[in-house]
Each structure stands twice: as C-alpha cells, then as structure tokens.
Coordinates of C-alpha atoms in Angstrom, one line a residue:
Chain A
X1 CA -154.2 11.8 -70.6
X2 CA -152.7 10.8 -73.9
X3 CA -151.9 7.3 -73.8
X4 CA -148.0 6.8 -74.2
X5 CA -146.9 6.5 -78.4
X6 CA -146.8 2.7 -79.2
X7 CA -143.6 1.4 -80.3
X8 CA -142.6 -1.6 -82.3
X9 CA -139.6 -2.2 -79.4
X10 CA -138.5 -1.4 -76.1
X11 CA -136.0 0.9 -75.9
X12 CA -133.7 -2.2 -74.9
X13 CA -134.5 -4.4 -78.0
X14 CA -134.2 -0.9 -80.1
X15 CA -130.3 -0.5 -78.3
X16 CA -129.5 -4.5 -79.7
X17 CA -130.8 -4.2 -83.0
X18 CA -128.8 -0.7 -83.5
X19 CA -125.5 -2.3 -82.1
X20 CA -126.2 -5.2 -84.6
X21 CA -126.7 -2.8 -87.5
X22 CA -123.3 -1.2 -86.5
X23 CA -121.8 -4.5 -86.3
X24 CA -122.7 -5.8 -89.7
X25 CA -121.6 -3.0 -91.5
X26 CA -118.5 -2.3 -89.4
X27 CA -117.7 -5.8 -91.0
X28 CA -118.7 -5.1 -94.1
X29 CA -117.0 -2.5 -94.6
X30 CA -113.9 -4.5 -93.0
X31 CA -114.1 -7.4 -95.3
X32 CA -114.3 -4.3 -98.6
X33 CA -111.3 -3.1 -97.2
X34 CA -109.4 -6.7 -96.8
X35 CA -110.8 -7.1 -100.7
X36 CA -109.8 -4.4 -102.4
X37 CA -106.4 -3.9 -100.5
X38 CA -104.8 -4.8 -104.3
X39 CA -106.8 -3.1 -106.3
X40 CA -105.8 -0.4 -108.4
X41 CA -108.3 2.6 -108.4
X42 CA -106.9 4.7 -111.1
X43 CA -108.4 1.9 -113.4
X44 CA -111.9 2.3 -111.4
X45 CA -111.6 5.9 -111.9
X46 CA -110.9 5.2 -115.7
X47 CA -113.9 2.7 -116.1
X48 CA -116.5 5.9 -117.2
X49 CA -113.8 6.1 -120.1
X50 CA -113.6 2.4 -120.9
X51 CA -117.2 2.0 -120.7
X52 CA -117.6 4.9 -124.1
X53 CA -114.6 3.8 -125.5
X54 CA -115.9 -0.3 -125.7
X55 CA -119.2 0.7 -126.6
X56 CA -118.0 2.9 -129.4
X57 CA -115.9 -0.1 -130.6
X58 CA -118.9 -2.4 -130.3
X59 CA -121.4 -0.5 -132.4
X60 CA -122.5 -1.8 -135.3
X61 CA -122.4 -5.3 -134.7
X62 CA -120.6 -7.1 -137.2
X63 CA -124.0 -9.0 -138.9
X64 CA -122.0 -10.5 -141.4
X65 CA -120.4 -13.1 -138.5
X66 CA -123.9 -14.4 -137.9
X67 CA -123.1 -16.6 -141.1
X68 CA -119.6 -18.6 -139.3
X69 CA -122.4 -18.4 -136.1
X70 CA -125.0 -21.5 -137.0
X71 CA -122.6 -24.4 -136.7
X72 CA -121.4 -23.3 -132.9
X73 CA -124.9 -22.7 -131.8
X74 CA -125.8 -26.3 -133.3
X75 CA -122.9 -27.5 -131.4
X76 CA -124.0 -25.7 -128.3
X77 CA -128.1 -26.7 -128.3
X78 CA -126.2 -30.4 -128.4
X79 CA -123.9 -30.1 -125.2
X80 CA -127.0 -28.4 -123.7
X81 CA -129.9 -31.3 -124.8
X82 CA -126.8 -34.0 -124.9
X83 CA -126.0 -33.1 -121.4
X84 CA -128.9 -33.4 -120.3
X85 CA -129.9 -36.6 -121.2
X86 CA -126.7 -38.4 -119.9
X87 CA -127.4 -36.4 -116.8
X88 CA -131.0 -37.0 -116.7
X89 CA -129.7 -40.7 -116.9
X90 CA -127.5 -41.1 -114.6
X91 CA -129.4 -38.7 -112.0
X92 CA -132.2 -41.6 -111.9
X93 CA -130.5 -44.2 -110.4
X94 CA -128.6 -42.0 -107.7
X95 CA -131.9 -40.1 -106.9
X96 CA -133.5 -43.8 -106.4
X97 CA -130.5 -44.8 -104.5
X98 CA -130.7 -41.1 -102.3
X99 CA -134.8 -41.7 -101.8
X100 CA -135.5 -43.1 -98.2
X101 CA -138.2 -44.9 -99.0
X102 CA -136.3 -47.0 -102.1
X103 CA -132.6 -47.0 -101.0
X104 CA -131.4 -50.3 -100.3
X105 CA -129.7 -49.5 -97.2
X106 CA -130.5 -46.2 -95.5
X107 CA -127.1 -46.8 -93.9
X108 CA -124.2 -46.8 -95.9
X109 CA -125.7 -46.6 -99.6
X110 CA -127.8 -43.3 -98.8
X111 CA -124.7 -40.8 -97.6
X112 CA -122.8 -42.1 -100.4
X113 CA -125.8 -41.5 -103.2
X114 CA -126.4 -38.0 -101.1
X115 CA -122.3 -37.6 -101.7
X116 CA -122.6 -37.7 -104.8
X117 CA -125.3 -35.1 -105.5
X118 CA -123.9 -32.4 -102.5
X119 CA -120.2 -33.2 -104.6
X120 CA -121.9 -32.3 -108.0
X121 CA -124.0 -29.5 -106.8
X122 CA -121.3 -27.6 -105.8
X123 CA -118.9 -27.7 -108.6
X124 CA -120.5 -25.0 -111.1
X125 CA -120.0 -26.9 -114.7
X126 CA -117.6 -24.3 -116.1
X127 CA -114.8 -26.0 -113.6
X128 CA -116.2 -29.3 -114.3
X129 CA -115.4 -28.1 -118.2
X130 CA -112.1 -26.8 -117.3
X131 CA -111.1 -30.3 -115.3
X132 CA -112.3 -32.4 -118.5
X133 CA -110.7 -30.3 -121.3
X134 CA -107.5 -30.9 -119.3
X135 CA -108.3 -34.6 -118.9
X136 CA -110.2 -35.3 -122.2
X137 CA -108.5 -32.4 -124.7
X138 CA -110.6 -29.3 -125.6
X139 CA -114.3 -30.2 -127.2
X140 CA -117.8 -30.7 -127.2
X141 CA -117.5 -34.0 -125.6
X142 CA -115.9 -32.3 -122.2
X143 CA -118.6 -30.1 -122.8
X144 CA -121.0 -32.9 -123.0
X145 CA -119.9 -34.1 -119.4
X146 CA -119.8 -31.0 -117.9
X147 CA -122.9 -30.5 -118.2
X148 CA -124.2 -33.9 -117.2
X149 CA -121.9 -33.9 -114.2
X150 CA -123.3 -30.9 -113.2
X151 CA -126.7 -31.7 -113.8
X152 CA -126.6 -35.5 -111.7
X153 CA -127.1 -33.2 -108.7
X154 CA -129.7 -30.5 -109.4
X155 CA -132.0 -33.2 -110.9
X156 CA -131.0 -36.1 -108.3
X157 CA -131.6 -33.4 -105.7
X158 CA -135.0 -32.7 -106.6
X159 CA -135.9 -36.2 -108.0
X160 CA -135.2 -37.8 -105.0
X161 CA -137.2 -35.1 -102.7
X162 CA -140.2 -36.0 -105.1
X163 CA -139.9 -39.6 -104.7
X164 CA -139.4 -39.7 -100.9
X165 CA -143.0 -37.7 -101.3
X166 CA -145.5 -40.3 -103.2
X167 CA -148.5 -41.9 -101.8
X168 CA -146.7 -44.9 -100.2
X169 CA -150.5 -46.5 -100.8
X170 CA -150.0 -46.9 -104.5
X171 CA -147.0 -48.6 -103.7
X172 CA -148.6 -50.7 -101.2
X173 CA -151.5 -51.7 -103.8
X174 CA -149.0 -52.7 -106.4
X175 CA -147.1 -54.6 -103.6
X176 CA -150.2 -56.1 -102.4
X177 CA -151.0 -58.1 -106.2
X178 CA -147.7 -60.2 -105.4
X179 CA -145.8 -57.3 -107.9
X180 CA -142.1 -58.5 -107.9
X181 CA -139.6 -55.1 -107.0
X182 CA -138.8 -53.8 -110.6
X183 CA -143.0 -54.3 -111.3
X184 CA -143.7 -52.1 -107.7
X185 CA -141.3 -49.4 -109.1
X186 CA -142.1 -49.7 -112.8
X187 CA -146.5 -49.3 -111.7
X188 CA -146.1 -48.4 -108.5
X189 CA -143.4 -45.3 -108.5
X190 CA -142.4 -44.6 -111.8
X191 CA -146.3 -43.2 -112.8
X192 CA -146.2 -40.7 -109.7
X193 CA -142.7 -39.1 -110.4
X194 CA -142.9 -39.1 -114.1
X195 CA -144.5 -36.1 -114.5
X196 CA -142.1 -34.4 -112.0
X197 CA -138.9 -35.4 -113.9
X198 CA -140.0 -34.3 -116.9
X199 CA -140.9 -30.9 -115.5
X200 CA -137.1 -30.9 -113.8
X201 CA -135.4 -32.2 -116.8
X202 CA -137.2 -29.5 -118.8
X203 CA -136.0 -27.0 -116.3
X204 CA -132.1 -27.9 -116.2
X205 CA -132.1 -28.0 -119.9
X206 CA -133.0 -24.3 -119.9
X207 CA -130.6 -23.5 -116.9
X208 CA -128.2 -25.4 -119.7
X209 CA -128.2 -23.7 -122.5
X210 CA -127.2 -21.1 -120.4
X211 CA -124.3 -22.3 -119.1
X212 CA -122.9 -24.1 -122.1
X213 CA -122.7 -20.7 -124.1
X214 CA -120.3 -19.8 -122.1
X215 CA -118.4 -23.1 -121.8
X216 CA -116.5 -22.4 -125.0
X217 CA -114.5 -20.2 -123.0
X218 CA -112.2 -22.8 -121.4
X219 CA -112.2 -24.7 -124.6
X220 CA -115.1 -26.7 -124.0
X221 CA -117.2 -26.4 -127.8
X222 CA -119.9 -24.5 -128.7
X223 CA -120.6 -20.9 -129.5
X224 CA -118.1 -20.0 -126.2
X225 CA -115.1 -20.9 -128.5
X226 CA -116.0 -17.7 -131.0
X227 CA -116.8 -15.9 -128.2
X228 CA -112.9 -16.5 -126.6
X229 CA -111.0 -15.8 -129.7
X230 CA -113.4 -12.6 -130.4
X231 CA -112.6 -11.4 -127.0
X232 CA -109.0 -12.4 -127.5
X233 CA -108.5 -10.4 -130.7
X234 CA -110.4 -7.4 -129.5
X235 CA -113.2 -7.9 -132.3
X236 CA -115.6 -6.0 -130.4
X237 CA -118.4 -5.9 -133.4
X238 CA -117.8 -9.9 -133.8
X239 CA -118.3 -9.6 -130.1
X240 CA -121.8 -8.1 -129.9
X241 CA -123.0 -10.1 -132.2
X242 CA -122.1 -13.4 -130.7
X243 CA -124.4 -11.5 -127.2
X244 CA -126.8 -11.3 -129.6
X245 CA -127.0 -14.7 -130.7
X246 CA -126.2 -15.7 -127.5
X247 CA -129.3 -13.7 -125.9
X248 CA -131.6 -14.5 -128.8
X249 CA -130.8 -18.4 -128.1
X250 CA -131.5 -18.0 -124.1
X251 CA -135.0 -16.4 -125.3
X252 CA -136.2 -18.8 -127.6
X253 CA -134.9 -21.8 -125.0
X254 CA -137.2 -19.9 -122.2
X255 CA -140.0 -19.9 -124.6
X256 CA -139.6 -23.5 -125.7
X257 CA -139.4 -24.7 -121.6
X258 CA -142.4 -22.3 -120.7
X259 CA -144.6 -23.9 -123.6
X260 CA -143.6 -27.5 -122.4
X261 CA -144.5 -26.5 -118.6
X262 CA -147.8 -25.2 -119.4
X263 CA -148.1 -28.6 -121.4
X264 CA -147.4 -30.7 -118.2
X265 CA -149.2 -28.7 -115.5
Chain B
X1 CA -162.2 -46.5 -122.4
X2 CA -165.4 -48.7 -122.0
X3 CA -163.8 -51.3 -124.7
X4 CA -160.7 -52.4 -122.4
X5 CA -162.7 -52.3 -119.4
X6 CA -164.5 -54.8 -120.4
X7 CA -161.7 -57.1 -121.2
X8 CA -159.9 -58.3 -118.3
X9 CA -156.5 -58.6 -117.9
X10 CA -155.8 -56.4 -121.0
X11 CA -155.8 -53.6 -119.2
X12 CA -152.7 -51.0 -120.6
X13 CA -151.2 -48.0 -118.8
X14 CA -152.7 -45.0 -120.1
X15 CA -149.7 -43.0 -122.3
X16 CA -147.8 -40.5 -120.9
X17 CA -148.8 -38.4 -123.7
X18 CA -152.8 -37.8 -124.6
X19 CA -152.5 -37.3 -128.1
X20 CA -151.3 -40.0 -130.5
X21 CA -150.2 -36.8 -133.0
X22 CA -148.1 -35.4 -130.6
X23 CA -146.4 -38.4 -128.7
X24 CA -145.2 -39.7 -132.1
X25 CA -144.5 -36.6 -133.2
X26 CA -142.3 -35.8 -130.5
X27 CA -140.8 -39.5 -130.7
X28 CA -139.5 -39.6 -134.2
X29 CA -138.4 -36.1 -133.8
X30 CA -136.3 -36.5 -130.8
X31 CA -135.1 -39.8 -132.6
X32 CA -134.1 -37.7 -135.4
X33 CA -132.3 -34.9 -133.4
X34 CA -130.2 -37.8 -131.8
X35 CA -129.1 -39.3 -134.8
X36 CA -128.4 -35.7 -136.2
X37 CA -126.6 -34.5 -132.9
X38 CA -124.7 -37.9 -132.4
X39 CA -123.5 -37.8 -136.2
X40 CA -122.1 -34.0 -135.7
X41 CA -120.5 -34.9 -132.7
X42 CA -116.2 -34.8 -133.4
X43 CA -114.6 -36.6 -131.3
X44 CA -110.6 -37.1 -131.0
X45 CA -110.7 -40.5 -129.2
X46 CA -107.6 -41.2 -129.6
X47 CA -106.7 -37.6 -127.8
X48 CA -109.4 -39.1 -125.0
X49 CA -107.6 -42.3 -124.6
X50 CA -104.2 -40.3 -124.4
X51 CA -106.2 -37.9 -121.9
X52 CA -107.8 -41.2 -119.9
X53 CA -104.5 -41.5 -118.5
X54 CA -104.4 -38.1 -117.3
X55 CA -107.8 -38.5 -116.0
X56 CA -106.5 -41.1 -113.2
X57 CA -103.9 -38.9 -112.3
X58 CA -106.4 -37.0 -111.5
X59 CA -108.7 -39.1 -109.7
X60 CA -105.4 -40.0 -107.9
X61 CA -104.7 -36.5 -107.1
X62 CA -108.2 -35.8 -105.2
X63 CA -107.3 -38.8 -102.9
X64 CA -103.5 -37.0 -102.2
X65 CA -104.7 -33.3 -102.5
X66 CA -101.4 -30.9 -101.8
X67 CA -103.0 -28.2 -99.6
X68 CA -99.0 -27.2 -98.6
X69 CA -97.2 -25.9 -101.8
X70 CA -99.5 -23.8 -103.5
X71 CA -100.5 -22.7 -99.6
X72 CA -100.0 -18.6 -100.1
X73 CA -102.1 -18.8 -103.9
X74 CA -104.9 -20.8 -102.0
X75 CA -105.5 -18.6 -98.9
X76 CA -105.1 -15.4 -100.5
X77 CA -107.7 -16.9 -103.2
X78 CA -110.2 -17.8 -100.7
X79 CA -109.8 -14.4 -99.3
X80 CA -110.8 -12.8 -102.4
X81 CA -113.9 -15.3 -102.9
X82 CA -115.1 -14.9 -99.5
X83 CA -114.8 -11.1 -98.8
X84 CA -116.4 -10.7 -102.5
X85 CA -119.2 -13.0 -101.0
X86 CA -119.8 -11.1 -98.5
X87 CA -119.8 -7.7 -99.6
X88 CA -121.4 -8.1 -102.9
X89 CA -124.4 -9.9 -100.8
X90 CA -124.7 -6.8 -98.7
X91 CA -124.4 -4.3 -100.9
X92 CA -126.6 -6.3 -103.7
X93 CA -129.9 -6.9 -101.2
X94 CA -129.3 -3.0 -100.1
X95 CA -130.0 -2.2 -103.3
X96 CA -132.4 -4.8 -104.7
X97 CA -135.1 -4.0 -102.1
X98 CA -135.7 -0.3 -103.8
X99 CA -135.8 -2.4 -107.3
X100 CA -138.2 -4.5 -105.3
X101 CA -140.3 -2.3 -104.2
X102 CA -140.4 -0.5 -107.7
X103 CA -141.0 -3.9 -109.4
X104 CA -144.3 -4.4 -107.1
X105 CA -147.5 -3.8 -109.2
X106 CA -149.4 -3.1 -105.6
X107 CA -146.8 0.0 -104.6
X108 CA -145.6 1.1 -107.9
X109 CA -146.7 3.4 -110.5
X110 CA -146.7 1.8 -114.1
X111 CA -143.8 3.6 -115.2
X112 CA -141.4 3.1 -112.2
X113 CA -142.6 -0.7 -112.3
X114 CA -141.8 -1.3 -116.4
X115 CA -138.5 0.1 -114.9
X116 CA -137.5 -1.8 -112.4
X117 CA -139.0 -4.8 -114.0
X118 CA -136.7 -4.1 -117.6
X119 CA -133.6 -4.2 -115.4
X120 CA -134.3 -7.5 -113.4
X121 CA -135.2 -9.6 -117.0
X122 CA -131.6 -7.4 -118.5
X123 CA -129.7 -8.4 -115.0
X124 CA -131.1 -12.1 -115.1
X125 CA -130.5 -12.7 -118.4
X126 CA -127.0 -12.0 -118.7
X127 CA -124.6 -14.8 -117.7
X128 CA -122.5 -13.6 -114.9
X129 CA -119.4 -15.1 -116.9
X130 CA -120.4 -12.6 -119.6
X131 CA -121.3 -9.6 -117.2
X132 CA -117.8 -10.6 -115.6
X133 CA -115.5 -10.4 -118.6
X134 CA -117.1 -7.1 -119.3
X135 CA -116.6 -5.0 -116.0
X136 CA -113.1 -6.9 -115.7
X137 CA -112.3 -4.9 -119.6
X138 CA -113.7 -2.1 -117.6
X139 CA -112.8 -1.9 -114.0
X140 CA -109.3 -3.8 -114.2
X141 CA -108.3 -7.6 -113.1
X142 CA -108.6 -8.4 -109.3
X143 CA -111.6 -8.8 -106.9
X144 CA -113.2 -6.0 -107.5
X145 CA -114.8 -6.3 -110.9
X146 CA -115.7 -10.1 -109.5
X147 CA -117.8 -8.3 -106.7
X148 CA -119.2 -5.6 -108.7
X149 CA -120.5 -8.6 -111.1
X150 CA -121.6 -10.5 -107.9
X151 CA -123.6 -7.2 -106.9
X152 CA -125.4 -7.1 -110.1
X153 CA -126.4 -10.8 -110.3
X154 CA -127.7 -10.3 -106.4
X155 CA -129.7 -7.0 -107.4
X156 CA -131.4 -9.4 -110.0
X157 CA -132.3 -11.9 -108.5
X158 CA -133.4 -10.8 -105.2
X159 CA -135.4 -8.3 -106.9
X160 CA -137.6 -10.5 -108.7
X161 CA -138.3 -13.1 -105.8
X162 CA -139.1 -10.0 -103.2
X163 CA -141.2 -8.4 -105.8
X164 CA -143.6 -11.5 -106.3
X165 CA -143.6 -11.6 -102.6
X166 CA -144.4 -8.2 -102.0
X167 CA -147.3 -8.3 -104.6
X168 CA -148.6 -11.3 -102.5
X169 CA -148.8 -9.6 -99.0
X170 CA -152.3 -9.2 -97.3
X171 CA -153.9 -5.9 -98.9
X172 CA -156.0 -5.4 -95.4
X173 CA -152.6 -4.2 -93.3
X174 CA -152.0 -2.1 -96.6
X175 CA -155.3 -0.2 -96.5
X176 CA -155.7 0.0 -92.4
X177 CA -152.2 1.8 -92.7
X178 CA -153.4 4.0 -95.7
X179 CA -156.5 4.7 -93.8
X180 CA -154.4 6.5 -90.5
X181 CA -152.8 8.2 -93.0
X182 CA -149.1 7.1 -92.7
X183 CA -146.4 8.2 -94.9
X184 CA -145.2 5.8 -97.6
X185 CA -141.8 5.3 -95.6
X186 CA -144.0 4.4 -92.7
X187 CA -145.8 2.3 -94.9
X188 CA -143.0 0.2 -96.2
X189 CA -141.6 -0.1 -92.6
X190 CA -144.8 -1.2 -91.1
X191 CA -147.2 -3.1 -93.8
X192 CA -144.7 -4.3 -96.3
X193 CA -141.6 -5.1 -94.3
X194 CA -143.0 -6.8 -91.3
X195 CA -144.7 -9.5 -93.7
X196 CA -141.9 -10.2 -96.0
X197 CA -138.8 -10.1 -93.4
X198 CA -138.5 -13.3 -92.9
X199 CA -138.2 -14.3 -97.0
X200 CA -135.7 -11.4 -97.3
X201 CA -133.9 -13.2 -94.8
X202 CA -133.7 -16.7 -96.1
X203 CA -133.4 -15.4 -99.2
X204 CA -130.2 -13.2 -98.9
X205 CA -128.8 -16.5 -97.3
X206 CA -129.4 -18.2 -100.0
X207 CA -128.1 -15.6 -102.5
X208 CA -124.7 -15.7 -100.0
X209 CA -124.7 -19.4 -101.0
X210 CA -125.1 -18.8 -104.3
X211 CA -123.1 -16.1 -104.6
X212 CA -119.9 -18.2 -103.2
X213 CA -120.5 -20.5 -106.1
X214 CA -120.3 -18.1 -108.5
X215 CA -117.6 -16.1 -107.1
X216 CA -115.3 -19.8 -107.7
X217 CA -115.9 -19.3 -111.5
X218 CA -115.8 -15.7 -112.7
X219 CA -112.3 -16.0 -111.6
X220 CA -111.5 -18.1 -114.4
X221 CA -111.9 -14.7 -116.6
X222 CA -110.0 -12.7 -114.3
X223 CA -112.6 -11.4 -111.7
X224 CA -110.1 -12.5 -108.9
X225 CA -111.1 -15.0 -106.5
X226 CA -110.2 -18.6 -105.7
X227 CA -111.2 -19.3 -109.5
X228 CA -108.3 -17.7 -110.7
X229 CA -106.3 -19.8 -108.3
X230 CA -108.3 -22.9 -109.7
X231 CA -107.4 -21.7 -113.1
X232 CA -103.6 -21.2 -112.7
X233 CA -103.4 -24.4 -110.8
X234 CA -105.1 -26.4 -114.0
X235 CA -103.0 -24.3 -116.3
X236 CA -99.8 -25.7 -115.0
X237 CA -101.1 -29.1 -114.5
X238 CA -100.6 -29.2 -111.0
X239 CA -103.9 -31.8 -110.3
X240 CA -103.2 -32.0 -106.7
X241 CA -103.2 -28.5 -105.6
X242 CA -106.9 -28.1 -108.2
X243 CA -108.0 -31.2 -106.2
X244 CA -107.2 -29.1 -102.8
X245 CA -108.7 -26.1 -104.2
X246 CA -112.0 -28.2 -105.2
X247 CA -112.1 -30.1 -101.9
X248 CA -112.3 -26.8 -100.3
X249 CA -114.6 -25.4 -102.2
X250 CA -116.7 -28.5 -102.1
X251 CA -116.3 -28.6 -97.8
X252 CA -117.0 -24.4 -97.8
X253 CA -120.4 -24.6 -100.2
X254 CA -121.7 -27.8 -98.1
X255 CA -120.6 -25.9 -95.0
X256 CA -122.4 -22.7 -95.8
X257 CA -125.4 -24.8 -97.4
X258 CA -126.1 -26.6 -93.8
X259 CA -125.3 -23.1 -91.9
X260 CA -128.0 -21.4 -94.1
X261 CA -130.4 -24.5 -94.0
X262 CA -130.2 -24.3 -90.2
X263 CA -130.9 -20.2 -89.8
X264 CA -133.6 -20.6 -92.5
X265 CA -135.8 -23.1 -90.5
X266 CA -135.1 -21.4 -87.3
X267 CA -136.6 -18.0 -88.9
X268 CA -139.3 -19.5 -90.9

C-alpha cells in the first residue's frame, strides 16, 4: 500500500521543538511585560498624531541653514579621519602585542593586549565621548579620542587575527638572512598585513563618520552640536536639514571607502 | 624591473602604491589635509589641564567602582537594557525574515524586491541615535521607544545578511521542490529554510550582542535603559557609580560575546 507520509521529525522531536517554541515566546512576552511595566500607553496611542504633527513641522527644510552647516561638517570629517589615525596608531602596537606568533610573552603580555581591545570594543564611542567631555571639557578633541578609543579595538581585533594568519615561511626566509627582529617584521610581516590594514582602517573610517555625526550630541564637536540645540529649540526645518547633510555626508563617505576597496582588492 | 635585477644588492621594495601619480598624489594631499585639520583644530588646553585632573579621578574611580549607592538606578537600568535586548531581537528577526525573503532576487518579484531592498539601505543608513531621538519625540521617554528603535535597526540588518545568503543557496533543492509542485510556503520551509538555519541562528546571536551595545547608548537620548543611568550618573559627576555602570556593561558584552561565540561554533 501507500508507503507512510515522510516527515521531517518524529512525532517526539515535533513535541520538543513545539514546547521550545512555547517557551521562547512565553519569555518573550514575559520580559515585554517586565519592560514596559512604566510605560505610558496614552503616549503610544498618541504617536499616529505626533508622527503628522512633526512631519508637518519639518517640511520644508530650512535650506538657508546649510550656509552655518560647512564649518561643523569640516569639524566632523576631522574627528572621523583624526580619529582614525590616532586609533589606527595606537591599534598597531597592541594588535602586534595581541598576535601569537609576535607577542613577547604569550603569558602575561597577550591577556593584557587582548584586555585592552575586548575593554574598547565594548564601550560604543558615544560613552567614550560622554566620559572625555566630562574629563577634557566639551570639543572636538574629546571627540578626537572617542573615536580613536573606540576604534583601538575594532582595528586591533581584526589586525591581530590577520597577523596570527601570514605565511610563517616569509618570516622564516627573512629570519634565515641573519635579519635582526625590527628587519623580520619591517620585510618579513609588515608586507603581508599591509594591504589588510589599509582595507580595515578604510572600513572604520566609514563606520566613523557615522558615529561622529552624532557625537555632537553630548558635546563632543562636529555637526552633532547643531543637531542638539536644533532639537533642543524645536527647529524642526533646521532639523531636517542637518539629516540631510547628515545623510548626504554618510553617502559620499560610502562612495569614497567603496572606490578605495575596489583600488586594494 | 630587468635594470635592478641586474644590480645586486640594490634591490628596493616594490611601493605600496603602483602609480607614481597617484602615490604622491595621495601623499601631498593627505599632508595637506593634516596641516589643514591640525590648524582648525580649537583647543582649550588650559580647560584640558584643569580637566586632567578630573581625568584621574576618574581613572581612580574605575579601580573603587561604587556598585552600592546608586544600587536601585543601576538594576532597574539593566533591566530596561536587557528586556529591550531581548525583545527587540525577537521581534526584529520575526520580522526581518519576510524583508528577507522579499529582498532575495531568486524568490522575489522585481517590484516586492526594490521594496524590501529600499527599506534595508533607509533602515541601515539611519543612525540608531537619530532613529532613537525620533520615536522617543514620538512614542514618549522610557524603554519602549529604545526597543522599538532596537527592532528597526535588527529588521535592517538581518535583512540584508539573510538576503545575500538566501540568493546564494543551491538552485538544485529549489527546482527539485518546484518540480513536485509544492506550495511557496512549503518551499520556504523545506528548500530555503533548511540551508540558511544555521546563519539565521548565529546571526540573531550576534544581533542580540549587538543589540545590548546599542541599547547602553540610545539611553543617553532618553530611549530608557542603563544609558540613561550612565548619563545621570556623568551628569552629577558621580565617576564611581559610571565606572560601576561601565564595568558592568564591559563584564555583560564580554559575557554575552563568549556565550554567543560558544553556541555559534557548536551550530556551525
């Protein structure tokens, strides 16, 4: 007869995987519920309204404002390239340091170097911003650091997984002329990583420019500071035209980084 | 080429850059930027050598973090962060997987996939900060603007990253399914879903990661969380309980990083 319908599970595996779907969403729906205990609906309810009412105040964008715009987005491409570059910089050195096959001590200088990159990876640079403009007063400079702070692990991070992945024979060859250290890393490494931390440095300065448009908002320069007091003062037209500029800059910067990356590959 | 091979020991490293036009090019004019940027930059150094002060107290503070008096601010901050985590991951991969279906060239018609596509560039493009300050003018202060924010970020960028997968899955499964004439739903289930699970896994884990991240900043513009917590604490200058709430961050995104590490290789 008919052979019997083929199935993906057993009736048994279908049970656990239902049980598991009622699970998750039994604690989903727990953790909305422990989330939004605060929250006041009548101003969800009221968001339809809000959302006509801002866009009516937003339309037409001031174009005027563009003019008092130029200097803050100067200010803003240097906290993005200036961070960078002292990221970049300092990144170097730690990835080196994180890289087992050129730490000096896989013992205690690794974890510390690894430390350092885990400790900056997971402090987005807005906070960084916020700790320096207490520390250093509101400005480009705290935006400057920010941003390299930030940066020292996402390009240490990646550097240091490139370098622990070169052909050791290079190395070896270099090693094998009688090359003293700084010559095995300066013809022997530095050639076969090159490449990949220019492609990485590229990449974060894109991922930059990003983020330091919006570090004006805790005081730390660039085109974030208009964007503060526009919000502050309610000057929705001055408002859409700083996401304007705002967008138009993340365009051209993802342009400018995918012409470079077609360059190095 | 031929001319310094045939004199020994002047042999020079080839340039990093081919073209002689471009590699000086590019020198002078970055040279030029530098001087440009460096000359624009204002700085208040005697408000930084006042501030270098402050700075050690800081440093100070992350070595004596204060956990205790702040204690009710932290937890319920926390809270907010975590249960926004959560449920804007799960709601934000529930919904990105019709976007990235629509966004695949292979199951989509042209007009859903323009769709689809439009509102992953509009969703990735927009800083969550900015998406943030919006839906907070528009849904209220508190968690919940911070999670719808989350949810839009997620819908993104899951989206995209299943989408290129699912246009990469083996056509063969695709037709022999076609060919017993199966539904699209049937389809989905058993040609498309069975090859990408295991990347729509590891990825929503790493979109949890991420999203925990992001869910410590956008409180600094009222979207609730442990940001705004953060935020208060800096505003009153109280270094010790910012270095608690940083130190906890720092141990919960390194904790969560290792957890999803650990489940990804075990899947994949």
């Amino acid at each position: 007869m008919s052979a019997p319908l083929w199935r993906k599970r057993t009736p048994g595996q279908d049970a656990i995987v239902f049980m598991a779907w009622v699970l998750a969403l039994a604690f989903v729906s727990w953790t909305f519920q422990v989330m939004t205990q605060d929250t006041i609906w009548a101003f969800v309810a009221d968001a339809p309204a809000q959302v006509v009412d801002i866009g009516s105040r937003m339309l037409p964008p001031a174009w005027s404002f563009m003019g008092e715009l130029w200097w803050p987005l100067w200010e803003t491409l240097n906290i993005a390239t200036l961070g960078t570059l002292l990221g970049v910089m300092l990144a170097v050195p730690v990835a080196f340091l994180a890289a087992r096959n050129t730490t000096p001590s896989a013992r205690f200088v690794r974890p510390l170097a690894l430390l350092a990159i885990v400790g900056s990876r997971s402090i987005n640079s807005l906070i960084w911003a916020l700790l320096l403009v207490a520390i250093l007063g509101p400005g480009v400079l705290a935006g400057i650091i920010a941003i390299a702070l930030r940066s020292i692990g996402f390009v240490g991070k990646l550097l240091y997984e490139a370098i622990e992945e070169i052909d050791p024979r290079q190395v070896e060859a270099v090693q094998a002329t009688g090359a003293s250290g700084a010559q095995v890393m300066a013809w022997g490494v530095a050639p076969q990583i090159a490449p990949t931390l220019a492609g990485i440095s590229v990449f974060r300065w894109d991922i930059n420019i990003r983020e330091s448009t919006v570090l004006g908002l805790v005081g730390a320069g660039g085109i974030g500071v208009k964007l503060e007091a526009a919000l502050g003062t309610l000057a929705w037209p001055k408002v859409t035209m700083l996401l304007i500029a705002i967008f138009a800059t993340v365009l051209v910067s993802e342009w400018v980084t995918a012409q470079v990356r077609k360059k190095l590959i | 080429m031929t001319a310094a091979a045939s004199a020994p020991g002047h042999w020079r490293r080839p340039p990093f850059i081919a073209s002689p036009a471009w590699r000086w090019g590019l020198i002078l004019g970055g040279a030029l930027y530098l001087v440009l940027a460096l000359a624009s930059l204002e700085v208040n150094w005697a408000r930084v050598s006042e501030g270098l002060a402050r700075g050690w107290r800081f440093v100070a503070a992350f070595l004596q973090p204060d956990f205790g008096s702040r204690r009710g601010d932290i937890v319920i901050g926390f809270q907010e962060s975590l249960t926004m985590t959560v449920t804007a991951t799960a709601l934000g991969v529930a919904l990105s997987i019709p976007v990235a279906v629509g966004a695949a060239r292979n199951l989509a018609p042209v007009w859903i996939y323009l769709l689809c596509r439009g509102f992953i560039a509009v969703s990735r493009t927009l800083n969550e900060i900015i998406v943030a300050i919006f839906l907070v003018a528009m849904f209220g202060f508190g968690p919940f603007a911070g999670f719808l924010t989350l949810t839009f970020a997620t819908i993104g960028f899951m989206a995209k990253l299943m989408a290129e997968d699912i246009e990469e899955i083996a056509p063969g499964q695709l037709e022999a399914l076609r060919a017993t004439g199966a539904s699209y739903p049937q389809l989905l289930d058993f040609a498309v879903l069975s090859q990408v699970l295991p990347r729509l896994i590891g990825l929503s884990l790493y979109r949890l990661d991420i999203n925990f991240r992001e869910s410590a900043v956008i409180g600094i513009v009222g979207a609730g969380g442990i940001g705004a917590t953060l935020n208060t604490a800096m505003d009153r200058y109280e270094f010790d309980t910012a270095a608690a709430v940083i130190l906890v961050i720092i141990a919960i995104v390194m904790l969560a990083e290792y957890a999803s590490g650990w489940l990804r290789q075990r899947i994949q």
